[in-house]
Every structure is written in C-alpha cells, then in structure tokens.
Coordinates of C-alpha atoms in Angstrom, one line a residue:
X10 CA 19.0 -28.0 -10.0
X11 CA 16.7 -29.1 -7.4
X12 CA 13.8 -27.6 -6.2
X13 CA 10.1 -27.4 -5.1
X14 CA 8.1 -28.4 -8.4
X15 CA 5.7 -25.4 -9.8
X16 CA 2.2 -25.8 -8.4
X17 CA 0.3 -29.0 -10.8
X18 CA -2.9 -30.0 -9.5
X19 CA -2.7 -33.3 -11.3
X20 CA -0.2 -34.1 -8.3
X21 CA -2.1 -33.3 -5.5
X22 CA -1.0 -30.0 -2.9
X23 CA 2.3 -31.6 -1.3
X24 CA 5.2 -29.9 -2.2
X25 CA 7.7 -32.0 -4.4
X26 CA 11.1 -31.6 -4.8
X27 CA 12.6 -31.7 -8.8
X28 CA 14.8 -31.1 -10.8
X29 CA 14.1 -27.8 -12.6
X30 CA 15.8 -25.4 -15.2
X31 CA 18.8 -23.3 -13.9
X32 CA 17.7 -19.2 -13.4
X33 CA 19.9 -17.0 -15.5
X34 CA 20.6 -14.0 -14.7
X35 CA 19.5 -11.0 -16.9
X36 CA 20.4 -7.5 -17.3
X37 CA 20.0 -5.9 -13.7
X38 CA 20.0 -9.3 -11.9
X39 CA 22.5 -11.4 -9.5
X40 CA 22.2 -15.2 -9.2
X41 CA 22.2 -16.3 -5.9
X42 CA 23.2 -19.4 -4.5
X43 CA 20.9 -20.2 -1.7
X44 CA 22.2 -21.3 1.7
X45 CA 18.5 -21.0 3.1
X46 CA 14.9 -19.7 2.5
X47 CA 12.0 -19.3 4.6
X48 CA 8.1 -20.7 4.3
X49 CA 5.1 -18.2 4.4
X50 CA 1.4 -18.8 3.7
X51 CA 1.4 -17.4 0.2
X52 CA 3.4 -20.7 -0.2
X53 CA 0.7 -23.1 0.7
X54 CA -1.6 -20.4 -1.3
X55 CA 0.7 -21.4 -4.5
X56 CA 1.0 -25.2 -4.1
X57 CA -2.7 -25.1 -4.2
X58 CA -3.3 -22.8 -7.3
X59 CA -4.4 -19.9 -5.8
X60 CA -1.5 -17.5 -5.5
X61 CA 0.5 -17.5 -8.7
X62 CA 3.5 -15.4 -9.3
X63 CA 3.3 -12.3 -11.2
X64 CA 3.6 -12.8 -15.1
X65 CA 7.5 -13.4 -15.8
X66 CA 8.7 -14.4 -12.3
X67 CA 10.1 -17.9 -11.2
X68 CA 6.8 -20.3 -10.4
X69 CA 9.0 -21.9 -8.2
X70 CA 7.6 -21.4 -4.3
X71 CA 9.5 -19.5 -2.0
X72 CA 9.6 -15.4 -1.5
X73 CA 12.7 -15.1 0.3
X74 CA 16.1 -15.9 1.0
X75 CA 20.0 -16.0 2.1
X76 CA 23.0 -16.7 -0.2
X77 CA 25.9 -16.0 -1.8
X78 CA 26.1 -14.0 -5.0
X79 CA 27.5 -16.1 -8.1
X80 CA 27.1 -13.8 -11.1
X81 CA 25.8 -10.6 -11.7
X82 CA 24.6 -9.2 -15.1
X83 CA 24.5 -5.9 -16.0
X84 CA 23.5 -3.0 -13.4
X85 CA 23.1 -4.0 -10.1
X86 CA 24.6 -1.3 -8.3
X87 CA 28.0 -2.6 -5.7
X88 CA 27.1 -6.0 -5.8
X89 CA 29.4 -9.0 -6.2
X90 CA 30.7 -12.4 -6.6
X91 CA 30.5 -13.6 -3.4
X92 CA 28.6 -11.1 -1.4
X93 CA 26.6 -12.5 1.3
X94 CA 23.1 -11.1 0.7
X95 CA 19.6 -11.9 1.7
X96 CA 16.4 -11.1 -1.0
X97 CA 13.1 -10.3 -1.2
X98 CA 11.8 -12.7 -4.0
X99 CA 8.6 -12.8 -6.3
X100 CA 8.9 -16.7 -6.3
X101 CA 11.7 -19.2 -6.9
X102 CA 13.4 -19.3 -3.0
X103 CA 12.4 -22.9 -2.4
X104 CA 15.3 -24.1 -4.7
X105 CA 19.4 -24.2 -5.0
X106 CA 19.7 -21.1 -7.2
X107 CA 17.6 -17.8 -7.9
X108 CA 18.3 -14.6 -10.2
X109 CA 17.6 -11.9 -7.8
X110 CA 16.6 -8.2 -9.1
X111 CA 20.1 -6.3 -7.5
X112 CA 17.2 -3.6 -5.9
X113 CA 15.7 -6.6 -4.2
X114 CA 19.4 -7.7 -2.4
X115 CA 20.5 -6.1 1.0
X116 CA 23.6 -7.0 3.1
X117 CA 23.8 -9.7 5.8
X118 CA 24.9 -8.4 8.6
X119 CA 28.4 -9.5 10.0
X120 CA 27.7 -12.4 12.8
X121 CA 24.7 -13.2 11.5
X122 CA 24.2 -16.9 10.4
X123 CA 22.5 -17.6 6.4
X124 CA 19.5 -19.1 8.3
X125 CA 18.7 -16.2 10.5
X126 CA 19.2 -13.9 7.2
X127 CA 16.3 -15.9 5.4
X128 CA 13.6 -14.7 7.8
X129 CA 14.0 -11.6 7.3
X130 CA 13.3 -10.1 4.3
X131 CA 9.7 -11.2 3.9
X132 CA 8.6 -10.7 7.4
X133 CA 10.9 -7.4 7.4
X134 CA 9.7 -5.7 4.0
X135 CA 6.3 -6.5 4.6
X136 CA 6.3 -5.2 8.1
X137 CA 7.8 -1.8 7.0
X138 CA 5.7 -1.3 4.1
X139 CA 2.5 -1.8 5.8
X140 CA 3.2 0.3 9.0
X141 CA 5.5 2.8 7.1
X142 CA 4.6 3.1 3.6
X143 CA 1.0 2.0 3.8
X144 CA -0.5 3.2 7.3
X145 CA 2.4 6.3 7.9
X146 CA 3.2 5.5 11.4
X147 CA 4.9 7.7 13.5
X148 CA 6.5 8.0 16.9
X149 CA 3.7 8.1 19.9
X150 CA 1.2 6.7 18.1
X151 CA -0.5 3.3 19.7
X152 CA -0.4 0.4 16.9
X153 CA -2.3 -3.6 17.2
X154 CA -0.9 -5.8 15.5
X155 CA -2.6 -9.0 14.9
X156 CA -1.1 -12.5 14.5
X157 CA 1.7 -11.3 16.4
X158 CA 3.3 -14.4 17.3
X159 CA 3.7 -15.5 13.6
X160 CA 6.9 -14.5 11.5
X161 CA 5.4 -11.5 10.2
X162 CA 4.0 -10.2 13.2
X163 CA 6.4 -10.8 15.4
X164 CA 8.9 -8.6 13.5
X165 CA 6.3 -6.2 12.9
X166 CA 6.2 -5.7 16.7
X167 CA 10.1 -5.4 16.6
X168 CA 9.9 -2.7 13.9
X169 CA 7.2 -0.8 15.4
X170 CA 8.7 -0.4 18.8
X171 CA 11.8 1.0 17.2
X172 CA 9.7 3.9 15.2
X173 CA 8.7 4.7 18.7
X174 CA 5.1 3.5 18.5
X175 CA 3.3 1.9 21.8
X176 CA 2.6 -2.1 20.3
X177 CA 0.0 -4.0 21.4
X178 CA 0.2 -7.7 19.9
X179 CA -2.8 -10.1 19.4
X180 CA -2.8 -13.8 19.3
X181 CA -4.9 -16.5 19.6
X182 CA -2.3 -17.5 22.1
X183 CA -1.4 -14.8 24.4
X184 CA 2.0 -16.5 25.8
X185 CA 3.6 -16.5 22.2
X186 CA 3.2 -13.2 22.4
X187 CA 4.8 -12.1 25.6
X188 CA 8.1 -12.4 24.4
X189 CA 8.2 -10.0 21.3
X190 CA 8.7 -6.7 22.9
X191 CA 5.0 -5.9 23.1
X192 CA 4.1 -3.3 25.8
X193 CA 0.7 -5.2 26.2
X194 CA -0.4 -8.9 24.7
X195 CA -3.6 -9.1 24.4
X196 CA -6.2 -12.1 23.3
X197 CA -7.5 -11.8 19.6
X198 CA -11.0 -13.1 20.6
X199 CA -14.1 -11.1 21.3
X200 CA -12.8 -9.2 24.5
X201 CA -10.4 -7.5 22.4
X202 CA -12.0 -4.0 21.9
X203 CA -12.8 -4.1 25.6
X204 CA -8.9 -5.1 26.9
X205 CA -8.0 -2.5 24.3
X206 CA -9.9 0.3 25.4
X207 CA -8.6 -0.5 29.2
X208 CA -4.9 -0.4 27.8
X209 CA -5.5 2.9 26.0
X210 CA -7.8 5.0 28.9
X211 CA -10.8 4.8 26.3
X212 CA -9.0 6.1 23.3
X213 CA -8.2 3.1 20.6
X214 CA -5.2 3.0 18.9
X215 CA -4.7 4.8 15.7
X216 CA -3.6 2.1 13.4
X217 CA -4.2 -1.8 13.0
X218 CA -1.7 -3.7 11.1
X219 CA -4.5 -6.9 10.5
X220 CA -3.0 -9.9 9.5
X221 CA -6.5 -12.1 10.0
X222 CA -9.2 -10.4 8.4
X223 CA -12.0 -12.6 8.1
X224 CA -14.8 -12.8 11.1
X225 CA -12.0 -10.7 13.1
X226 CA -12.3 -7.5 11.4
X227 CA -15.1 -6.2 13.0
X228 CA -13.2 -6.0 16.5
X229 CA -10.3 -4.9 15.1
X230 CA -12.2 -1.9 13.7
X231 CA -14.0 -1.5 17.0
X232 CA -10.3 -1.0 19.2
X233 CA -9.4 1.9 17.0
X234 CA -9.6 5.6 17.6
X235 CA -11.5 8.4 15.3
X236 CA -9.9 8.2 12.0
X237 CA -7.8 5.4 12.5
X238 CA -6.2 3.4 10.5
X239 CA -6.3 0.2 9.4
X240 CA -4.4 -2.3 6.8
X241 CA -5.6 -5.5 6.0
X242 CA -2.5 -7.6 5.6
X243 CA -3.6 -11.0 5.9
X244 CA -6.6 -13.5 5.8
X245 CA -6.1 -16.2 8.0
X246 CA -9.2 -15.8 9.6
X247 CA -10.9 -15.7 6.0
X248 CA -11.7 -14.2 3.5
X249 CA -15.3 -12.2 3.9
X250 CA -16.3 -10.2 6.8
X251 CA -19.6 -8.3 7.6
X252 CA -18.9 -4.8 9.3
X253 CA -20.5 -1.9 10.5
X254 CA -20.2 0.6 7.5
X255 CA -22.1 3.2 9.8
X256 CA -19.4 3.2 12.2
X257 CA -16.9 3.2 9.7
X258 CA -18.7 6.7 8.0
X259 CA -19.4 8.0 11.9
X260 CA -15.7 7.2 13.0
X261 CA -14.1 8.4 9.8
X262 CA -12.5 4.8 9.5
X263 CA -9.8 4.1 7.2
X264 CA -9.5 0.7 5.4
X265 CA -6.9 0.0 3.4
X266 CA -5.5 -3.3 1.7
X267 CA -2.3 -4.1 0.5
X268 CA -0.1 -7.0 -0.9
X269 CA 3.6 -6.9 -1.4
X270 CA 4.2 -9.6 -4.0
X271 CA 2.5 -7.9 -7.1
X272 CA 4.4 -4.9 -6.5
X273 CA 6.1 -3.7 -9.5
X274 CA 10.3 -4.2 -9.1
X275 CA 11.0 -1.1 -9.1
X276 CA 8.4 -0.1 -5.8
X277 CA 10.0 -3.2 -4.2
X278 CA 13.5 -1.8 -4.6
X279 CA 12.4 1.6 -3.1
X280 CA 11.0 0.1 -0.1
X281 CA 13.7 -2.6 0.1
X282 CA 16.7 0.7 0.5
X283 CA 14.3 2.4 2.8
X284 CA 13.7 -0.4 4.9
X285 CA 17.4 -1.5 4.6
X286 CA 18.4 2.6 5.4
X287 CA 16.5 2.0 8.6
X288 CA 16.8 -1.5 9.7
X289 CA 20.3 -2.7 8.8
X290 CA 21.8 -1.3 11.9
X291 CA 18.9 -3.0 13.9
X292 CA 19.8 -6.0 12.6
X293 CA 23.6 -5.5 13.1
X294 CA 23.2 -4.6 17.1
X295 CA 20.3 -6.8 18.0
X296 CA 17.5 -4.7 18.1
X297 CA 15.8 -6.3 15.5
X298 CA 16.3 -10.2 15.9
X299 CA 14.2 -12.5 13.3
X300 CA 12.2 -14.9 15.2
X301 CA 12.7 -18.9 14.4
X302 CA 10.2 -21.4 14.3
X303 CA 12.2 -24.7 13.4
X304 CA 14.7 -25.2 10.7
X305 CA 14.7 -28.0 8.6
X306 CA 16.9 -29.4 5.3
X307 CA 16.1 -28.7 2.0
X308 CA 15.6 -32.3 1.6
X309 CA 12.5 -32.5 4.2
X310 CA 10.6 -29.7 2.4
X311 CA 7.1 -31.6 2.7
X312 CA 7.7 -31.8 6.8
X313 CA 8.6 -27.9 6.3
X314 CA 5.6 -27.1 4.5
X315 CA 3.5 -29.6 7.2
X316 CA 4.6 -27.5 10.3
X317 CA 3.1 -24.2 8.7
X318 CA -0.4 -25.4 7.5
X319 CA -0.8 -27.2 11.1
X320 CA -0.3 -24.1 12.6
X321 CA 0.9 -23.0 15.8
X322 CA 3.5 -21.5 14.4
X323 CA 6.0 -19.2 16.7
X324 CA 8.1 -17.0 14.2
X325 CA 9.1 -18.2 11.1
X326 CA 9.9 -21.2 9.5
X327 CA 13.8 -21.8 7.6
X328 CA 14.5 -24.4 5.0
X329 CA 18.5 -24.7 5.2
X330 CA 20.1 -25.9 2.1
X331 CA 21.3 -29.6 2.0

C-alpha cells in the first residue's frame, strides 16, 4: 500500500511516499481503510527522529484518522464491516490502510464528511484529556488556552465552552482567534498577565491548558490565580524555560505535563468513550465543529507537511485520500 515512508535520516526530513507492508489486524483490532487523516507537529517531530512511536505501533506518521472499517478481529465491541469511524492512532494515519485498537474507534456522525471526521480525534482527545482528565475542569471556572488558533487549540476552546468554563484564547495572532468561541482573545506576548488580570477583575484564571511552553511559561504562570493549575501540552515555543519557583511555592502553583501518544491502549480507550460519551452529540448538532486549515491529496503529502512547519496555521491540516 502506499504511504509516508518510516522516518530514515539517510533520506533527509521530507516526507516520502512508499510502498509499505499491509497492517493486519490482530485480536481486538479493526482495519481501517482511510478516506482521510490529519497532520500535527508530532509529525514533523517523527520525520526528523525525535518522536518515535511507542514500541509495537505502526512507524508510519500520522495519529489520526477517517475510514471505513474492512475487517475486524476478535473483540472489538459493535463494530463492523463498513462502519464509518474516525480513530485516535499511535502512528500509521499517513497511509491507505491502518489496524485500529476497536477502543480507539468512535462513530462519524451522520452529515459529516470523512475529511471533517479526521480532525477530530487528535485535536478532540487531546483537548479533553488535558482540561478533563488532567487539569479537572469544571463549570465556572476561567480557563487560557494558548495556541488557540491552531487545531488543538481551537477545539480546546470549543470543548471548554461547552463544560461551561469562561475561555480566554491566546495567539500570536489575535484575529485567528476571534472566531473560535472565545469570550476574550487575547495576545500571547508579554502583556498577557496584565490583559488577563483586566479580563478577570484581578483574579487569574484557574487553569492554563499551555500548548507553547518554552520562554512563554513564565507569563502563563503569572495570569493564573492561587493554586491554579496549569498543563503543559505543547512546546512550540521551546523546550526550556526559567521560572519563578518562589512564586510557584508562594502561589501554591500546580505544574503538570502530559502527552497522549505514550498512553497505554487501554487509558486511551477510557478517555476515547468518555470523550465520545460527551462530545458525539456536539459533533452531531454543531456545537463542536473541527476547524480546517487546507486539505490536500494524499499524493501532495510533502506540500501538506510544508504548510504546517511554515506555520500560520488556522485549525488543522487534512490529507484526503487519492
């Protein structure tokens, strides 16, 4: 089958389309034919060698995607043959086919197309684990989240609104961010703890879903309230940081980070029911609405992967099969 060649450093960082081995599904497992997939940064990470798959999954690029089920084998609950679905993946979305754990499968909602179903479940399972599972958000509460006009970020936004939370986004560019159902956009530059304070009559918010990191940290600590809490998501602002630790010991700060990928399959099934418990009604009404980038064929991959590491990008980016 064709698909985006496992990370080789004697071939440079481009990503390279191949012919590779056919998934087979094993006990517990559906294969998937893919109608689409989506790009995220972890994808770039992987082409350059520095974000492999966990041990035994698919180093194929690509952690989610829509499709059509083909076979299943063993247990995997209701699904079957010919099921639309979209899946979280641990690697291997950036191809033709893909054996799917059946706890990492949810429903495609009726109306909705195979390309708007791929950028979800990435954007959507990440969202809900860090401002459900991770940081325990709760109605009334006053979230940031940071990088709020990517894919990630601006379903995070989506998703906190409907838990009832007051969402302030942050971008480098604040217009991108106006349209995702913020109650305030605000800049993500050194004014931030300031405009925060303003939005929230002195108080902060309690919890920062941070998907920068890096030199940014520090004001994202500043804008929160005693004992807030904050979950480093993301690095695209890099990778170290120098904070305050006396504020953070004064403040009673929380810090926590978290990854989705090297979850075990069995924590990725729980919070892929939960999330689908909650969200698959969203989905179905419009409520929840995955955000688009560009789209663009299988076949022009390399321009696909281009368009992310440029930056810039507003929602997600969908590779479309063909």
């Amino acid at each position: 089958m064709r698909a985006v060649l496992p990370a080789d450093p004697t071939r440079g960082h481009e990503p390279l389309l191949g012919e590779c081995a056919e998934p087979v599904a094993v006990d517990g497992e559906a294969l998937v034919e893919i109608r689409a997939s989506a790009l995220n940064r972890a994808d770039l990470l992987q082409l350059r060698g520095l974000y492999p798959p966990p041990p035994g999954e698919s180093e194929i690029p690509g952690l989610e995607c829509s499709g059509v089920i083909l076979e299943t084998a063993g247990r995997v609950g209701s699904w079957r043959p010919g099921d639309r679905v979209m899946a979280l993946l641990a690697g291997g979305g950036h191809a033709e086919r893909v054996a799917v754990p059946g706890g990492q499968l949810m429903p495609i909602p009726e109306g909705m197309t195979f390309e708007q179903a791929a950028a979800i479940p990435e954007a959507g399972l990440t969202a809900w684990t860090n401002l459900v599972a991770e940081a325990g958000l709760v109605a009334g509460e006053r979230v940031l989240i940071t990088g709020a006009s990517g894919g990630v970020g601006s379903f995070a936004v989506q998703l906190a609104r409907e838990l009832g939370a007051t969402v302030i986004g942050a971008a480098r560019d604040v217009e991108r961010v106006r349209d995702t159902g913020v109650v305030h956009a605000v800049a993500d530059d050194e004014s931030l703890p300031e405009r925060i304070r303003e939005l929230t009559g002195g108080a902060g918010v309690e919890v920062v879903m941070d998907l920068s990191g890096g030199g940014h940290l520090n004001r994202h600590l500043e804008a929160m309230t005693g004992r807030g809490r904050l979950i480093l998501v993301g690095l695209m602002a890099g990778g170290s940081a120098e904070i305050d630790l006396a504020a953070v010991l004064r403040r009673r700060l929380s810090i926590r980070g978290s990854v989705l990928r090297a979850r075990s399959r069995e924590e990725k099934a729980a919070l892929t029911a939960a999330f689908a418990e909650f969200a698959s009604g969203r989905l179905a009404d419009g409520r929840l609405v995955p955000r688009i980038h560009a789209v663009y064929p299988l076949a022009r991959i390399r321009q696909a992967y281009a368009a992310l590491a440029a930056g810039g990008v507003t929602g997600k980016v969908v590779i479309a099969a063909g």
